[in-house]
Amino acid sequence: MQFIDLPAQYRRLKRDIDRAVLKTIGAGQFILGANVAELESRIAKLAGTAHSVGLNSGTDALFLTLKALDIGRGDEVITTPFSFVATGEMVAQTGATPVFADINPKTYTIEPSQIRRAITKRTKAVIPVHLYGQMADMRSIMQIAKRHRLAVIEDAAQALGARQAGAGGANGRWRAAGSIGHAGCFSFFPTKNLGACGDGGMITTNDGVLAERIRLLRNHGSRKKYHHEFLGYSSRLDELQAAILLVKLPHLKNWNSARANIAANYTAQLRNIPTLATPVRAPGNTHIFHQYTVRTPRRDALRAYLERRGVPTSVHYPLPIHLQPSFRYLKLTSGAFPESERASREALSLPIYPEIPSRDIVRVVKTIREFFSRS
Ligand SMILES: *Cc1c(COP(=O)(O)O)cnc(C)c1O
């Protein structure tokens, strides 16, 4: 059994992917051509934003958005310690200080009341993370941001296609991840729900000025060849990756609903195990299940038991960002963010991907039930 099977996805799309790749190579335009432009307009349409800019990773999407907002030394940015490291790391790389706010233990996303407590005169932005494929409480976050004039950057790397009802003040209307804050950051890392054959990322925004700044930042501050308006970077999504993503994008909706079906199946069959909690979807949220993550205080024993029986699992994430050696300089210690720390000890992600064989799901469930009935 595999935790994820990327070749299985490729086999189903092989003809179309091969054709798109060869066509791109034959055309000889590899950087900033028609594929990237087309993908940008399709992702903007999907997210429901006016603009989108293709970048070389989700990490750079976060970094360049912060740079474009002029965030740096002396500023503070509030984010969750329970995320992939890039979220806090890019704040730090701008020179700003990452200030963490603990998570809601049910949804694993940043808790708005904790954001409020973390705000100071130096706070410039908030980065909620739509973890595992479910959006953070954007309605509360946008209210707080408005009151304190903070930028909101959605880390939507795990949530392309996720939606939330009534967020952003638009009562009853569904809004997509990446369209509510000032910018949304997406990743096409191969294991994400829309994955490239290499690195890739994108930002979405309704702010044309912000989009244009990021567009220049990704390309050495240049609008016109060999003319550089400000210091930039080299962070373009490349044409080959865009060609592959354009083949995959029309399947995303089906893939996301396949994930939701697998998740519903897991949840139905893992019900009623006293010390095991299945994922909780907050009211008004869709969940695209980038990961299907259960929690139990006996996580490590369960994980070892499953592994011995050939059931692969993963832990997202075993060490919260504030306790990473790279963040030692912040002098944050164990106990600072108890819910994030507890989640890092209890969370366990089960295999979930659209092509997963149903016999695998049966075996995952059976082995988990066996573990809990034995002890
Ligand atoms: C994957 C991911 C990133 C980074 O994206 P890359 O494309 O790998 O740089 C950032 N934040 C979260 C929450 C992620 O899952």
Short mmCIF file of C-alpha atoms and ligand atoms in Angstrom, two decimals:
data_model
loop_
_atom_site.label_atom_id
_atom_site.label_comp_id
_atom_site.label_asym_id
_atom_site.label_seq_id
_atom_site.Cartn_x
_atom_site.Cartn_y
_atom_site.Cartn_z
CA MET A 1 0.00 0.00 0.00
CA GLN A 2 1.18 3.52 -0.74
CA PHE A 3 0.53 6.79 1.05
CA ILE A 4 0.18 8.53 -2.31
CA ASP A 5 0.60 7.17 -5.84
CA LEU A 6 1.60 9.91 -8.29
CA PRO A 7 2.36 7.51 -11.18
CA ALA A 8 -1.24 6.24 -10.97
CA GLN A 9 -2.47 9.75 -11.78
CA TYR A 10 0.06 10.11 -14.60
CA ARG A 11 -0.97 6.79 -16.19
CA ARG A 12 -4.55 8.04 -16.50
CA LEU A 13 -3.51 11.31 -18.17
CA LYS A 14 -0.40 10.07 -19.96
CA ARG A 15 -1.56 10.79 -23.51
CA ASP A 16 -2.60 14.36 -22.79
CA ILE A 17 0.39 15.16 -20.57
CA ASP A 18 2.90 13.71 -23.01
CA ARG A 19 1.36 15.65 -25.86
CA ALA A 20 1.36 18.94 -23.92
CA VAL A 21 4.97 18.50 -22.78
CA LEU A 22 6.25 17.64 -26.26
CA LYS A 23 4.32 20.51 -27.81
CA THR A 24 5.88 22.93 -25.33
CA ILE A 25 9.38 21.61 -25.93
CA GLY A 26 8.82 21.81 -29.68
CA ALA A 27 7.61 25.40 -29.45
CA GLY A 28 10.75 26.40 -27.59
CA GLN A 29 9.15 29.05 -25.36
CA PHE A 30 10.02 27.95 -21.82
CA ILE A 31 9.74 31.05 -19.65
CA LEU A 32 6.64 33.27 -19.35
CA GLY A 33 4.73 32.17 -22.41
CA ALA A 34 1.16 31.31 -23.31
CA ASN A 35 0.83 28.34 -20.92
CA VAL A 36 1.60 30.37 -17.80
CA ALA A 37 -0.74 33.16 -18.95
CA GLU A 38 -3.52 30.66 -19.65
CA LEU A 39 -3.06 28.90 -16.29
CA GLU A 40 -3.09 32.26 -14.49
CA SER A 41 -6.40 33.21 -16.03
CA ARG A 42 -7.94 29.80 -15.25
CA ILE A 43 -6.79 29.76 -11.63
CA ALA A 44 -8.06 33.33 -11.15
CA LYS A 45 -11.40 32.22 -12.54
CA LEU A 46 -11.50 29.19 -10.25
CA ALA A 47 -10.64 31.27 -7.19
CA GLY A 48 -12.91 34.08 -8.31
CA THR A 49 -10.25 36.79 -8.26
CA ALA A 50 -9.39 39.44 -10.82
CA HIS A 51 -5.68 38.58 -10.97
CA SER A 52 -3.27 35.75 -10.49
CA VAL A 53 0.49 35.44 -10.92
CA GLY A 54 2.39 32.19 -11.55
CA LEU A 55 5.47 31.68 -9.40
CA ASN A 56 8.02 28.98 -8.88
CA SER A 57 6.62 27.70 -5.58
CA GLY A 58 4.07 28.21 -2.84
CA THR A 59 6.91 29.32 -0.62
CA ASP A 60 7.76 32.14 -3.03
CA ALA A 61 4.08 33.03 -3.29
CA LEU A 62 4.18 33.78 0.45
CA PHE A 63 7.55 35.53 0.28
CA LEU A 64 6.82 37.74 -2.72
CA THR A 65 3.40 38.71 -1.37
CA LEU A 66 4.99 39.84 1.90
CA LYS A 67 7.69 41.75 -0.04
CA ALA A 68 5.09 43.35 -2.31
CA LEU A 69 3.23 44.53 0.81
CA ASP A 70 6.47 46.13 2.02
CA ILE A 71 6.64 43.94 5.09
CA GLY A 72 10.07 43.63 6.64
CA ARG A 73 12.29 44.58 9.56
CA GLY A 74 10.39 46.04 12.51
CA ASP A 75 7.07 44.52 11.42
CA GLU A 76 5.19 41.63 12.97
CA VAL A 77 3.11 39.07 11.10
CA ILE A 78 0.71 36.79 12.95
CA THR A 79 0.40 33.20 11.79
CA THR A 80 -0.18 29.67 13.04
CA PRO A 81 2.63 27.52 14.46
CA PHE A 82 0.83 24.42 13.15
CA SER A 83 1.71 24.49 9.46
CA PHE A 84 4.41 23.56 7.01
CA VAL A 85 7.49 25.54 7.99
CA ALA A 86 7.38 27.84 4.94
CA THR A 87 4.54 29.90 6.41
CA GLY A 88 6.60 31.20 9.34
CA GLU A 89 9.90 30.90 7.52
CA MET A 90 8.99 33.38 4.77
CA VAL A 91 7.83 35.93 7.33
CA ALA A 92 11.25 35.60 8.97
CA GLN A 93 13.05 35.84 5.62
CA THR A 94 11.58 39.29 4.98
CA GLY A 95 13.17 40.46 8.25
CA ALA A 96 9.77 40.70 9.98
CA THR A 97 9.03 38.81 13.19
CA PRO A 98 6.63 35.87 13.04
CA VAL A 99 4.18 36.08 15.94
CA PHE A 100 2.27 32.89 16.49
CA ALA A 101 -1.35 32.42 17.49
CA ASP A 102 -2.60 29.00 18.56
CA ILE A 103 -5.07 26.84 16.64
CA ASN A 104 -8.61 25.69 17.17
CA PRO A 105 -8.15 22.03 18.23
CA LYS A 106 -11.15 20.86 16.19
CA THR A 107 -10.26 22.34 12.81
CA TYR A 108 -6.48 22.80 13.33
CA THR A 109 -6.74 26.29 11.82
CA ILE A 110 -5.72 29.55 13.51
CA GLU A 111 -8.07 30.65 16.30
CA PRO A 112 -9.35 34.23 15.78
CA SER A 113 -9.44 35.03 19.53
CA GLN A 114 -5.75 34.11 19.70
CA ILE A 115 -5.01 36.46 16.79
CA ARG A 116 -6.67 39.31 18.70
CA ARG A 117 -4.44 38.68 21.70
CA ALA A 118 -1.30 38.72 19.57
CA ILE A 119 -1.87 42.09 17.88
CA THR A 120 0.55 44.92 18.71
CA LYS A 121 1.33 48.32 17.18
CA ARG A 122 3.82 46.55 14.92
CA THR A 123 1.42 43.99 13.48
CA LYS A 124 1.11 44.39 9.71
CA ALA A 125 -0.47 41.19 8.48
CA VAL A 126 -2.07 37.87 9.34
CA ILE A 127 -1.43 34.61 7.49
CA PRO A 128 -4.17 32.07 8.15
CA VAL A 129 -3.41 28.60 6.78
CA HIS A 130 -6.23 26.54 5.26
CA LEU A 131 -4.82 23.35 6.73
CA TYR A 132 -5.51 19.90 5.27
CA GLY A 133 -7.95 21.45 2.77
CA GLN A 134 -10.33 23.32 5.08
CA MET A 135 -10.43 27.11 5.27
CA ALA A 136 -9.70 29.02 8.46
CA ASP A 137 -12.50 31.17 9.95
CA MET A 138 -12.14 33.96 7.37
CA ARG A 139 -15.20 35.90 8.46
CA SER A 140 -13.77 36.54 11.95
CA ILE A 141 -10.25 37.03 10.62
CA MET A 142 -11.37 39.66 8.09
CA GLN A 143 -13.31 41.50 10.80
CA ILE A 144 -10.23 41.64 13.02
CA ALA A 145 -8.05 42.65 10.08
CA LYS A 146 -10.38 45.45 9.10
CA ARG A 147 -10.49 46.87 12.62
CA HIS A 148 -6.70 46.84 12.96
CA ARG A 149 -5.87 47.60 9.30
CA LEU A 150 -3.96 44.38 8.73
CA ALA A 151 -3.31 42.68 5.43
CA VAL A 152 -4.56 39.10 5.24
CA ILE A 153 -2.55 36.60 3.21
CA GLU A 154 -4.28 33.25 2.84
CA ASP A 155 -1.89 30.32 2.80
CA ALA A 156 -4.10 28.22 0.56
CA ALA A 157 -1.36 25.78 -0.50
CA GLN A 158 -3.50 22.86 0.69
CA ALA A 159 -6.88 24.23 -0.30
CA LEU A 160 -7.26 24.89 -4.04
CA GLY A 161 -11.00 24.62 -4.65
CA ALA A 162 -12.10 24.82 -0.99
CA ARG A 163 -14.91 27.24 -0.23
CA GLN A 164 -16.56 29.02 2.66
CA ALA A 165 -20.06 30.46 3.02
CA GLY A 166 -20.64 34.03 4.06
CA ALA A 167 -17.00 34.91 4.54
CA GLY A 168 -15.67 38.38 3.85
CA GLY A 169 -18.97 39.96 4.83
CA ALA A 170 -20.81 38.58 1.84
CA ASN A 171 -23.60 36.83 3.68
CA GLY A 172 -24.65 33.53 2.26
CA ARG A 173 -22.34 33.69 -0.72
CA TRP A 174 -19.74 30.99 -1.13
CA ARG A 175 -16.23 32.22 -1.61
CA ALA A 176 -13.21 30.27 -2.69
CA ALA A 177 -9.91 29.92 -0.86
CA GLY A 178 -7.57 32.65 -2.03
CA SER A 179 -10.31 35.20 -2.79
CA ILE A 180 -11.15 36.61 0.63
CA GLY A 181 -7.88 37.98 1.97
CA HIS A 182 -5.71 40.52 0.16
CA ALA A 183 -3.92 37.65 -1.53
CA GLY A 184 -4.06 33.88 -1.67
CA CYS A 185 -0.95 31.70 -1.99
CA PHE A 186 -1.11 28.36 -3.75
CA SER A 187 1.39 25.56 -4.26
CA PHE A 188 1.66 23.04 -7.10
CA PHE A 189 4.14 20.88 -5.22
CA PRO A 190 3.70 17.37 -6.69
CA THR A 191 1.74 15.99 -3.72
CA LYS A 192 -0.73 18.88 -3.50
CA ASN A 193 -4.27 18.37 -4.82
CA LEU A 194 -3.18 20.01 -8.07
CA GLY A 195 0.43 18.96 -8.43
CA ALA A 196 3.06 19.76 -11.05
CA CYS A 197 5.96 17.51 -12.08
CA GLY A 198 8.27 19.74 -10.08
CA ASP A 199 7.84 22.97 -8.17
CA GLY A 200 5.24 25.62 -8.90
CA GLY A 201 3.07 28.18 -7.17
CA MET A 202 0.61 31.00 -7.74
CA ILE A 203 -0.87 34.00 -6.00
CA THR A 204 -4.44 35.21 -6.47
CA THR A 205 -5.70 38.69 -5.61
CA ASN A 206 -8.29 41.30 -6.47
CA ASP A 207 -5.71 44.05 -5.99
CA GLY A 208 -4.30 44.97 -9.39
CA VAL A 209 -1.45 47.00 -7.93
CA LEU A 210 -0.36 44.13 -5.69
CA ALA A 211 -0.56 41.67 -8.62
CA GLU A 212 1.57 43.95 -10.78
CA ARG A 213 4.23 44.33 -8.08
CA ILE A 214 4.45 40.58 -7.67
CA ARG A 215 4.57 40.17 -11.44
CA LEU A 216 7.66 42.41 -11.51
CA LEU A 217 9.20 40.95 -8.35
CA ARG A 218 9.17 37.46 -9.89
CA ASN A 219 11.19 38.70 -12.83
CA HIS A 220 14.03 40.90 -11.51
CA GLY A 221 11.83 43.97 -11.14
CA SER A 222 11.51 44.07 -14.88
CA ARG A 223 8.59 45.03 -17.11
CA LYS A 224 10.68 45.65 -20.18
CA LYS A 225 13.65 43.44 -21.05
CA TYR A 226 16.89 44.64 -19.41
CA HIS A 227 15.13 47.52 -17.65
CA HIS A 228 14.81 46.99 -13.90
CA GLU A 229 12.53 49.23 -11.87
CA PHE A 230 13.41 47.76 -8.48
CA LEU A 231 15.34 44.86 -6.99
CA GLY A 232 13.51 41.63 -7.63
CA TYR A 233 13.98 37.88 -7.78
CA SER A 234 13.86 35.03 -10.23
CA SER A 235 10.67 33.17 -9.38
CA ARG A 236 8.68 32.31 -12.46
CA LEU A 237 6.40 29.36 -12.97
CA ASP A 238 7.83 27.65 -16.04
CA GLU A 239 5.99 26.79 -19.23
CA LEU A 240 6.45 23.02 -18.94
CA GLN A 241 4.89 22.92 -15.49
CA ALA A 242 2.08 25.21 -16.64
CA ALA A 243 1.43 22.92 -19.64
CA ILE A 244 1.10 19.91 -17.32
CA LEU A 245 -1.08 21.81 -14.86
CA LEU A 246 -3.38 22.90 -17.69
CA VAL A 247 -3.95 19.24 -18.54
CA LYS A 248 -4.70 18.41 -14.91
CA LEU A 249 -6.83 21.41 -13.95
CA PRO A 250 -10.07 20.25 -15.65
CA HIS A 251 -9.93 17.13 -13.43
CA LEU A 252 -9.52 19.01 -10.17
CA LYS A 253 -13.21 19.23 -9.37
CA ASN A 254 -13.66 15.47 -9.74
CA TRP A 255 -10.48 14.79 -7.80
CA ASN A 256 -11.63 17.00 -4.95
CA SER A 257 -15.00 15.26 -4.79
CA ALA A 258 -13.28 11.86 -4.95
CA ARG A 259 -11.24 12.94 -1.92
CA ALA A 260 -14.40 14.05 -0.13
CA ASN A 261 -16.01 10.65 -0.84
CA ILE A 262 -12.99 8.77 0.46
CA ALA A 263 -13.04 10.96 3.56
CA ALA A 264 -16.76 10.33 4.14
CA ASN A 265 -16.08 6.62 3.79
CA TYR A 266 -13.24 6.73 6.34
CA THR A 267 -15.32 8.80 8.74
CA ALA A 268 -18.32 6.47 8.54
CA GLN A 269 -16.16 3.45 9.25
CA LEU A 270 -13.98 4.96 11.96
CA ARG A 271 -16.93 6.20 13.98
CA ASN A 272 -17.33 5.19 17.62
CA ILE A 273 -13.73 4.51 18.48
CA PRO A 274 -13.53 6.22 21.89
CA THR A 275 -10.07 7.75 21.73
CA LEU A 276 -9.96 8.45 17.99
CA ALA A 277 -11.29 11.70 16.52
CA THR A 278 -12.13 11.96 12.83
CA PRO A 279 -11.83 15.32 11.00
CA VAL A 280 -14.31 18.04 11.89
CA ARG A 281 -15.67 20.27 9.17
CA ALA A 282 -16.71 23.68 10.51
CA PRO A 283 -20.24 24.83 9.53
CA GLY A 284 -20.18 26.75 6.26
CA ASN A 285 -17.00 25.08 5.04
CA THR A 286 -16.36 22.67 2.24
CA HIS A 287 -13.32 20.44 2.81
CA ILE A 288 -11.20 19.22 -0.07
CA PHE A 289 -9.23 16.78 2.08
CA HIS A 290 -5.74 17.44 0.86
CA GLN A 291 -5.09 15.29 3.92
CA TYR A 292 -7.41 13.06 5.94
CA THR A 293 -6.08 13.53 9.44
CA VAL A 294 -7.37 11.76 12.55
CA ARG A 295 -6.18 12.37 16.07
CA THR A 296 -5.56 10.16 19.07
CA PRO A 297 -3.41 10.45 22.20
CA ARG A 298 -2.02 7.03 21.18
CA ARG A 299 -0.80 8.31 17.82
CA ASP A 300 2.74 6.96 17.94
CA ALA A 301 1.66 3.46 19.00
CA LEU A 302 -1.08 3.42 16.34
CA ARG A 303 1.34 4.61 13.70
CA ALA A 304 3.90 1.92 14.56
CA TYR A 305 1.18 -0.75 14.58
CA LEU A 306 -0.02 0.34 11.12
CA GLU A 307 3.47 0.51 9.74
CA ARG A 308 4.29 -3.04 10.89
CA ARG A 309 1.21 -4.19 8.96
CA GLY A 310 2.13 -2.35 5.79
CA VAL A 311 -0.22 0.62 6.21
CA PRO A 312 1.68 3.85 5.51
CA THR A 313 0.72 7.02 7.34
CA SER A 314 2.21 10.47 7.70
CA VAL A 315 2.39 13.13 10.39
CA HIS A 316 1.52 16.72 9.47
CA TYR A 317 3.33 18.10 11.43
CA PRO A 318 5.47 16.43 14.12
CA LEU A 319 7.09 19.65 15.37
CA PRO A 320 5.26 23.01 15.43
CA ILE A 321 7.12 25.88 13.78
CA HIS A 322 7.89 27.72 17.04
CA LEU A 323 9.79 24.67 18.31
CA GLN A 324 11.86 24.14 15.16
CA PRO A 325 15.61 24.62 15.65
CA SER A 326 15.54 27.25 12.88
CA PHE A 327 13.24 29.39 15.06
CA ARG A 328 15.31 29.05 18.23
CA TYR A 329 16.13 32.75 18.02
CA LEU A 330 12.53 33.60 18.93
CA LYS A 331 13.13 31.93 22.32
CA LEU A 332 9.70 30.29 22.36
CA THR A 333 9.51 27.19 24.49
CA SER A 334 7.33 24.15 24.87
CA GLY A 335 3.95 25.09 26.35
CA ALA A 336 3.72 28.40 24.47
CA PHE A 337 1.04 27.08 22.07
CA PRO A 338 -0.50 24.06 23.80
CA GLU A 339 -3.10 23.17 21.15
CA SER A 340 -0.57 23.19 18.33
CA GLU A 341 1.82 21.15 20.42
CA ARG A 342 -0.87 18.63 21.33
CA ALA A 343 -1.93 18.36 17.68
CA SER A 344 1.67 17.68 16.70
CA ARG A 345 1.65 14.72 19.12
CA GLU A 346 -1.80 13.43 18.17
CA ALA A 347 -2.44 14.07 14.47
CA LEU A 348 -2.09 11.21 12.00
CA SER A 349 -2.76 11.45 8.26
CA LEU A 350 -4.14 8.39 6.48
CA PRO A 351 -3.66 7.58 2.79
CA ILE A 352 -5.98 9.66 0.63
CA TYR A 353 -5.69 10.36 -3.08
CA PRO A 354 -8.29 10.17 -5.85
CA GLU A 355 -6.96 6.92 -7.35
CA ILE A 356 -6.61 5.02 -4.06
CA PRO A 357 -7.89 1.43 -4.48
CA SER A 358 -10.96 0.78 -2.32
CA ARG A 359 -9.31 -2.36 -0.93
CA ASP A 360 -6.66 -0.08 0.58
CA ILE A 361 -9.31 1.91 2.42
CA VAL A 362 -10.84 -1.31 3.72
CA ARG A 363 -7.45 -2.41 5.01
CA VAL A 364 -6.62 0.93 6.63
CA VAL A 365 -9.93 0.89 8.51
CA LYS A 366 -9.64 -2.77 9.49
CA THR A 367 -6.11 -2.35 10.83
CA ILE A 368 -7.03 0.75 12.83
CA ARG A 369 -10.06 -0.99 14.35
CA GLU A 370 -7.89 -3.99 15.18
CA PHE A 371 -5.40 -1.75 17.03
CA PHE A 372 -8.08 -0.18 19.20
CA SER A 373 -9.94 -3.44 19.90
CA ARG A 374 -6.76 -5.17 21.04
CA SER A 375 -5.89 -2.63 23.67
C1 LIG B 1 3.19 23.05 0.51
C2 LIG B 1 2.96 24.20 1.41
C3 LIG B 1 3.68 25.39 1.31
C4 LIG B 1 4.87 25.56 0.40
O1 LIG B 1 4.63 25.30 -0.94
P1 LIG B 1 5.86 24.88 -1.89
O2 LIG B 1 5.27 24.94 -3.25
O3 LIG B 1 6.28 23.52 -1.48
O4 LIG B 1 6.94 25.88 -1.69
C5 LIG B 1 3.35 26.44 2.14
N1 LIG B 1 2.38 26.33 3.05
C6 LIG B 1 1.67 25.19 3.20
C7 LIG B 1 0.59 25.13 4.23
C8 LIG B 1 1.95 24.09 2.42
O5 LIG B 1 1.27 22.95 2.58
#
